[in-house]
Each structure stands twice: as C-alpha cells, then as structure tokens.
Amino acid sequence: MLRFKSLGSGSSGNATLVEALGLQPFRVLIDCGLGLKHLVYRLGQAGLQPEDIDAVFITHEHGDHMGCARSLSLRYRIPVWMSHGTHAATGSPDFDGLLHTARDGEIIDLGGLQLTPFTVPHDAREPLQLTCTDGSAKLGVLTDLGHATAHVMEHLKACHALLLECNHDIEMLAQSAYPAFLKRRVGGQYGHLANTAAADITRAVRHPGLKHLVAAHLSAQNNRPALVQDVMAEALSCAPEDIIVAKPDDGSCWLQI
C-alpha cells in the first residue's frame, strides 16, 4: 500500500513524500525545493523527521526542486538519485558517496518501493519525472514539462494516483504582466503545462482504478485553484471539490492509494 503527500508545490518550492506501507515503511522524498529549515518543519507537520527519509529523488536542477538536496543528504546521510545531466547542471557537487545516477527507464529498486524515471520535455539539462510503485499501487508524478510526449503517456498508464502539473491558465498567462520572452518560455513546448493540457493527459490515462488526482505547481500569477478544479473535474467527470490542489505553503493532506 502506498500513500503520498505534497509538502509544498509551486515556484516557491516543491517537495513530495511517498511512503510504502509494509512491515517496515520506506519513504522517498521527491524534490527538496525548500530551505532546510522549512523542509524539516514541513516534515514535522507530516509527522516525520529527516531521519525517517530513506532516499531522495531530484527531478531536475531548478532551484524550486533542487533546493536543499545536498545539505539534507550530507547532514542526515540520505542517498540521493538524480540524472547525470542534473548533477552536471548544478556544478557536479560532491555528495560524499551518497549520489546515485538515475536514468530514463531504469528501475530504481529501493526494497519496498520501486521508482521508474522517465524523460520529459522541459528546459533543464536532463529532467526526469517518475512513477512509484510497491508492486500493487502506482503513483505518477509529473511536474515541469511543456507537453506530454508518447513516452510520457506510456509511463502514466495504469496509475492509481497522479500528482500532475497544472501550471497556468492560457488566457491569464497571455494577459499577464510577464515579458514576452517569459510568456513564450512558460507556455512553450519545454515550459510548463497549461490547465487544458493537464486535462487532456488526464482524459487519456483515466481508468476505473484512478483514485486520486492532485493538481500541482500552480502559478501564483497565472492560475487559480478554482479554475484548475473546474477543468480537471470536467476531465474526470467528478465534482470540482474532488480535485485536490497542492498549495505552496502546506502542500496537500496524506492520500492513500
């Protein structure tokens, strides 16, 4: 059995806990895009301490995802997985033997939890998103990509829960005060998912076993939770309040698959 919780999601910082509930729980932290003090505080809100984290997976090098990964790893001796490109893009820092290289399609077997990274189109050196499974339940984590390729969609098949980027409303982005180059970047093929694109992904992978959808990485300037809930509810034929929106300051509640 799996459960997961966003500790915070947005341009101010992203971190997600995934826990395999077996005889001995195993916990992985996906991204550490917060300061160490804030991360420890939010772990405490989730009922955990840094010592309870068994592994860290970093999706890409941007500061709202990489954050305190190195200091967390070194202080608490937690192994970290990231792509070679992500490590190189941050200046190849020394992790004192705790760093492991993640590669597209290569399963990371952590005992009670298996991670499968997959490449995504985003403006980073070698970005990876991932699915997590304990052998019975499957969680898909998909943030920070400009569009969903066939490769991405293949990995999202048969997920029982999704943490899915719903970054911006297309009209709000077009009318925002962002400079033209930034609008092109955010809305481009290597930027971030619009609400409508996230809804299209959801429709394509929807199946009777999909229990939870958490909308993540909302833009504070170019989106609104109510807009996301309306669009995603239509895609899933459910009530808007059934769509959970991960918040920047406290993420989401624990969700069990």
XYZ file of N, CA, C and O in Angstrom, residues 108-218:
444
model
N 14.667 1.949 -10.241
C 15.437 2.106 -9.002
C 14.718 1.281 -7.940
O 13.633 1.643 -7.492
N 15.316 0.171 -7.559
C 14.689 -0.743 -6.600
C 15.162 -0.399 -5.201
O 16.328 -0.587 -4.848
N 14.249 0.120 -4.404
C 14.579 0.544 -3.050
C 14.018 -0.418 -2.004
O 13.796 -0.044 -0.853
N 13.780 -1.643 -2.421
C 13.241 -2.635 -1.500
C 11.727 -2.662 -1.575
O 11.153 -3.270 -2.472
N 11.068 -1.970 -0.659
C 9.613 -1.944 -0.670
C 9.023 -0.953 -1.646
O 7.798 -0.836 -1.759
N 9.871 -0.237 -2.375
C 9.409 0.796 -3.291
C 10.290 0.799 -4.523
O 11.514 0.753 -4.420
N 9.663 0.846 -5.682
C 10.397 0.900 -6.943
C 10.034 2.198 -7.674
O 8.853 2.523 -7.812
N 11.062 2.895 -8.133
C 10.884 4.129 -8.885
C 11.283 3.888 -10.335
O 12.296 3.245 -10.600
N 10.496 4.419 -11.257
C 10.850 4.350 -12.673
C 10.921 5.757 -13.240
O 9.896 6.400 -13.480
N 12.126 6.289 -13.444
C 12.269 7.633 -14.024
C 11.986 7.601 -15.527
O 12.200 6.593 -16.196
N 11.516 8.733 -16.042
C 11.335 8.864 -17.486
C 11.588 10.310 -17.896
O 11.316 11.251 -17.153
N 12.142 10.466 -19.083
C 12.500 11.799 -19.571
C 11.247 12.582 -19.957
O 10.235 12.014 -20.400
N 11.356 13.898 -19.785
C 10.261 14.799 -20.142
C 10.828 16.016 -20.878
O 11.993 16.368 -20.694
N 10.015 16.671 -21.702
C 10.472 17.885 -22.386
C 10.348 19.110 -21.470
O 9.247 19.589 -21.192
N 11.473 19.589 -20.983
C 11.498 20.755 -20.110
C 12.835 21.456 -20.303
O 13.818 20.831 -20.732
N 12.893 22.736 -19.985
C 14.117 23.496 -20.228
C 15.123 23.295 -19.089
O 15.498 24.230 -18.387
N 15.551 22.065 -18.956
C 16.571 21.680 -17.985
C 17.532 20.728 -18.683
O 17.281 20.278 -19.805
N 18.642 20.381 -18.020
C 19.734 19.637 -18.665
C 19.338 18.188 -18.992
O 19.576 17.700 -20.100
N 18.774 17.478 -18.060
C 18.328 16.092 -18.279
C 17.201 15.785 -17.288
O 17.358 15.008 -16.359
N 16.038 16.428 -17.468
C 14.955 16.275 -16.491
C 14.320 14.895 -16.527
O 14.161 14.292 -17.587
N 13.958 14.423 -15.359
C 13.280 13.142 -15.208
C 12.070 13.324 -14.295
O 12.169 13.956 -13.252
N 10.951 12.783 -14.693
C 9.828 12.608 -13.775
C 9.755 11.114 -13.484
O 10.635 10.351 -13.913
N 8.755 10.646 -12.746
C 8.818 9.257 -12.327
C 7.472 8.697 -11.922
O 6.518 9.439 -11.642
N 7.421 7.379 -11.900
C 6.328 6.663 -11.256
C 6.902 5.894 -10.079
O 8.086 5.550 -10.047
N 6.041 5.631 -9.090
C 6.433 4.925 -7.876
C 5.442 3.790 -7.645
O 4.227 3.988 -7.773
N 5.932 2.618 -7.284
C 5.047 1.503 -7.013
C 5.601 0.615 -5.909
O 6.820 0.499 -5.752
N 4.698 0.007 -5.163
C 5.074 -1.012 -4.187
C 4.742 -2.404 -4.708
O 4.796 -3.381 -3.978
N 4.390 -2.488 -5.990
C 4.034 -3.753 -6.608
C 2.545 -3.925 -6.794
O 2.106 -4.759 -7.596
N 1.747 -3.119 -6.077
C 0.297 -3.213 -6.220
C -0.321 -1.869 -6.608
O -1.181 -1.808 -7.484
N 0.118 -0.792 -5.984
C -0.380 0.541 -6.309
C 0.686 1.321 -7.065
O 1.883 1.119 -6.858
N 0.246 2.234 -7.929
C 1.176 3.001 -8.763
C 0.819 4.487 -8.715
O -0.330 4.868 -8.964
N 1.813 5.302 -8.412
C 1.676 6.753 -8.372
C 2.494 7.368 -9.498
O 3.666 7.025 -9.675
N 1.905 8.282 -10.238
C 2.636 9.032 -11.246
C 2.881 10.444 -10.775
O 1.956 11.118 -10.304
N 4.121 10.900 -10.864
C 4.491 12.266 -10.503
C 4.947 12.964 -11.775
O 5.929 12.549 -12.402
N 4.239 14.020 -12.158
C 4.507 14.684 -13.432
C 4.380 16.192 -13.270
O 3.286 16.746 -13.308
N 5.498 16.842 -13.028
C 5.525 18.299 -12.964
C 6.643 18.792 -13.877
O 7.549 18.049 -14.230
N 6.568 20.056 -14.258
C 7.638 20.698 -15.025
C 7.899 20.047 -16.373
O 8.920 19.408 -16.602
N 6.952 20.203 -17.263
C 7.142 19.782 -18.652
C 6.263 20.647 -19.536
O 5.221 21.136 -19.103
N 6.704 20.826 -20.768
C 5.967 21.683 -21.679
C 4.843 20.982 -22.409
O 3.833 21.597 -22.753
N 5.003 19.690 -22.659
C 3.958 18.911 -23.312
C 4.196 17.441 -23.023
O 5.292 17.040 -22.631
N 3.170 16.644 -23.203
C 3.259 15.213 -22.928
C 3.589 14.462 -24.210
O 2.806 14.451 -25.160
N 4.744 13.849 -24.254
C 5.138 13.014 -25.390
C 4.504 11.635 -25.265
O 3.957 11.262 -24.217
N 4.607 10.844 -26.324
C 4.123 9.463 -26.271
C 4.870 8.682 -25.189
O 4.298 7.810 -24.518
N 6.144 8.998 -25.005
C 6.967 8.349 -23.983
C 6.419 8.650 -22.588
O 6.297 7.747 -21.746
N 6.062 9.887 -22.347
C 5.464 10.271 -21.064
C 4.154 9.536 -20.847
O 3.913 8.946 -19.776
N 3.303 9.535 -21.842
C 1.984 8.916 -21.703
C 2.083 7.414 -21.452
O 1.286 6.843 -20.701
N 3.064 6.773 -22.057
C 3.250 5.337 -21.839
C 3.547 5.048 -20.377
O 3.037 4.074 -19.802
N 4.352 5.891 -19.746
C 4.706 5.665 -18.350
C 3.554 5.955 -17.397
O 3.531 5.418 -16.285
N 2.596 6.766 -17.818
C 1.484 7.121 -16.929
C 0.321 6.136 -16.988
O -0.641 6.282 -16.236
N 0.427 5.143 -17.828
C -0.647 4.160 -17.926
C -0.835 3.420 -16.604
O 0.130 3.097 -15.914
N -2.086 3.177 -16.267
C -2.466 2.345 -15.116
C -2.060 2.925 -13.770
O -1.907 2.199 -12.798
N -1.888 4.245 -13.699
C -1.609 4.873 -12.402
C -2.890 4.908 -11.563
O -3.978 5.178 -12.067
N -2.731 4.645 -10.276
C -3.856 4.724 -9.347
C -3.985 6.110 -8.725
O -5.007 6.423 -8.099
N -2.959 6.937 -8.872
C -2.987 8.316 -8.413
C -2.000 9.119 -9.247
O -0.998 8.584 -9.722
N -2.301 10.407 -9.403
C -1.432 11.305 -10.163
C -1.202 12.593 -9.377
O -2.148 13.172 -8.839
N 0.042 13.007 -9.317
C 0.397 14.367 -8.915
C 0.800 15.049 -10.209
O 1.858 14.756 -10.772
N -0.038 15.945 -10.698
C 0.061 16.422 -12.078
C 0.154 17.946 -12.142
O -0.659 18.655 -11.537
N 1.125 18.432 -12.896
C 1.273 19.871 -13.065
C 0.064 20.484 -13.771
O -0.379 20.004 -14.813
N -0.468 21.534 -13.161
C -1.500 22.379 -13.770
C -1.003 23.805 -13.576
O -1.480 24.531 -12.701
N -0.044 24.219 -14.374
C 0.708 25.427 -14.066
C -0.048 26.712 -14.343
O -0.071 27.620 -13.504
N -0.678 26.816 -15.511
C -1.246 28.113 -15.870
C -2.517 27.983 -16.691
O -2.756 26.975 -17.355
N -3.312 29.016 -16.592
C -4.447 29.212 -17.485
C -3.936 29.989 -18.705
O -3.256 31.012 -18.550
N -4.237 29.523 -19.887
C -3.676 30.106 -21.106
C -4.028 31.582 -21.233
O -3.165 32.424 -21.553
N -5.267 31.946 -20.972
C -5.672 33.343 -21.103
C -5.030 34.219 -20.039
O -4.618 35.353 -20.314
N -4.941 33.722 -18.819
C -4.301 34.512 -17.758
C -2.830 34.758 -18.077
O -2.315 35.860 -17.856
N -2.151 33.747 -18.617
C -0.749 33.922 -18.987
C -0.618 34.960 -20.099
O 0.246 35.850 -20.046
N -1.494 34.881 -21.100
C -1.428 35.815 -22.233
C -1.649 37.261 -21.789
O -1.050 38.189 -22.337
N -2.489 37.455 -20.781
C -2.830 38.799 -20.332
C -1.992 39.271 -19.149
O -2.183 40.381 -18.656
N -1.051 38.447 -18.717
C -0.261 38.779 -17.538
C 0.779 39.851 -17.836
O 1.026 40.211 -18.991
N 1.417 40.309 -16.766
C 2.474 41.314 -16.909
C 3.829 40.698 -17.238
O 4.827 41.421 -17.333
N 3.875 39.380 -17.423
C 5.134 38.743 -17.793
C 5.661 39.333 -19.103
O 4.877 39.586 -20.028
N 6.965 39.513 -19.232
C 7.514 39.930 -20.530
C 7.291 38.839 -21.570
O 7.102 37.661 -21.240
N 7.337 39.239 -22.830
C 7.005 38.314 -23.918
C 7.876 37.060 -23.907
O 7.387 35.953 -24.134
N 9.187 37.213 -23.626
C 10.073 36.038 -23.646
C 9.680 35.040 -22.578
O 9.775 33.824 -22.779
N 9.218 35.529 -21.415
C 8.837 34.634 -20.337
C 7.511 33.940 -20.638
O 7.333 32.759 -20.325
N 6.596 34.660 -21.270
C 5.343 34.025 -21.697
C 5.629 32.893 -22.679
O 5.015 31.819 -22.608
N 6.573 33.150 -23.598
C 6.923 32.105 -24.570
C 7.558 30.914 -23.867
O 7.283 29.764 -24.236
N 8.420 31.179 -22.893
C 9.076 30.091 -22.181
C 8.068 29.246 -21.406
O 8.033 28.018 -21.513
N 7.244 29.903 -20.602
C 6.282 29.176 -19.761
C 5.292 28.389 -20.616
O 4.988 27.226 -20.342
N 4.794 29.029 -21.665
C 3.778 28.390 -22.492
C 4.318 27.546 -23.628
O 3.535 26.950 -24.383
N 5.625 27.434 -23.737
C 6.232 26.712 -24.853
C 6.327 25.219 -24.649
O 5.956 24.668 -23.604
N 6.883 24.562 -25.647
C 6.970 23.100 -25.659
C 7.927 22.545 -24.598
O 7.897 21.344 -24.293
N 8.778 23.400 -24.040
C 9.709 22.975 -23.000
C 9.497 23.766 -21.704
O 10.392 23.879 -20.889
N 8.282 24.280 -21.549
C 7.959 25.072 -20.369
C 7.140 24.315 -19.354
O 7.611 23.345 -18.747
N 5.880 24.756 -19.201
C 5.006 24.190 -18.175
C 3.636 23.875 -18.759
O 3.184 24.517 -19.716
N 2.937 22.943 -18.136
C 1.635 22.515 -18.632
C 0.540 23.517 -18.303
O 0.387 23.942 -17.152
N -0.254 23.860 -19.303
C -1.475 24.619 -19.087
C -2.545 23.699 -18.498
O -2.461 22.466 -18.608
N -3.561 24.297 -17.894
C -4.659 23.508 -17.329
C -5.285 22.589 -18.365
O -5.574 21.414 -18.085
N -5.500 23.114 -19.566
C -6.140 22.316 -20.608
C -5.270 21.142 -21.038
O -5.784 20.050 -21.330
N -3.951 21.341 -21.065
C -3.047 20.243 -21.419
C -3.060 19.168 -20.333
O -3.033 17.966 -20.638
N -3.105 19.596 -19.078
C -3.183 18.632 -17.975
C -4.480 17.845 -18.042
O -4.509 16.631 -17.776
N -5.564 18.520 -18.404
C -6.845 17.835 -18.545
C -6.806 16.804 -19.670
O -7.352 15.697 -19.548
N -6.139 17.140 -20.770
C -6.011 16.187 -21.884
C -5.240 14.942 -21.454
O -5.593 13.811 -21.826
N -4.181 15.137 -20.680
C -3.414 14.000 -20.170
C -4.299 13.127 -19.292
O -4.303 11.889 -19.399
N -5.049 13.765 -18.427
C -5.912 13.029 -17.501
C -6.948 12.209 -18.242
O -7.195 11.045 -17.906
N -7.562 12.803 -19.244
C -8.549 12.046 -20.025
C -7.911 10.827 -20.681
O -8.521 9.755 -20.754
N -6.702 10.994 -21.167
C -6.039 9.909 -21.895
C -5.658 8.743 -20.994
O -5.638 7.592 -21.452
N -5.331 9.007 -19.733
C -4.873 7.929 -18.844
C -5.942 7.512 -17.834
O -5.724 6.597 -17.040
N -7.084 8.164 -17.882
C -8.169 7.851 -16.942
C -8.602 6.396 -17.078
O -8.738 5.868 -18.172
N -8.820 5.760 -15.939
C -9.341 4.396 -15.915
C -10.041 4.194 -14.575
O -9.881 5.022 -13.653
N -10.809 3.129 -14.402
C -11.593 2.975 -13.168
C -10.753 2.911 -11.898
O -11.248 3.216 -10.815
N -9.478 2.536 -12.012
C -8.640 2.417 -10.831
C -7.956 3.703 -10.403
O -7.248 3.728 -9.391
N -8.159 4.812 -11.152
C -7.547 6.086 -10.794
C -8.329 6.704 -9.643
O -9.457 7.158 -9.810
N -7.705 6.721 -8.457
C -8.416 7.119 -7.239
C -8.204 8.585 -6.861
O -9.089 9.213 -6.286
N -7.016 9.127 -7.122
C -6.703 10.476 -6.675
C -6.013 11.258 -7.779
O -5.171 10.715 -8.493
N -6.359 12.549 -7.874
C -5.613 13.468 -8.719
C -5.294 14.712 -7.897
O -6.195 15.350 -7.365
N -4.001 14.999 -7.800
C -3.552 16.196 -7.110
C -2.983 17.157 -8.147
O -2.038 16.819 -8.857
N -3.576 18.324 -8.247
C -3.089 19.357 -9.160
C -1.934 20.085 -8.495
O -2.053 20.554 -7.358
N -0.804 20.189 -9.200
C 0.421 20.693 -8.589
C 1.047 21.808 -9.418
O 0.699 22.019 -10.576
N 1.981 22.518 -8.777
C 2.811 23.530 -9.434
C 1.982 24.634 -10.090
O 2.304 25.097 -11.197
N 0.914 25.063 -9.428
C 0.107 26.158 -9.945
C 0.893 27.466 -9.880
O 1.571 27.747 -8.895
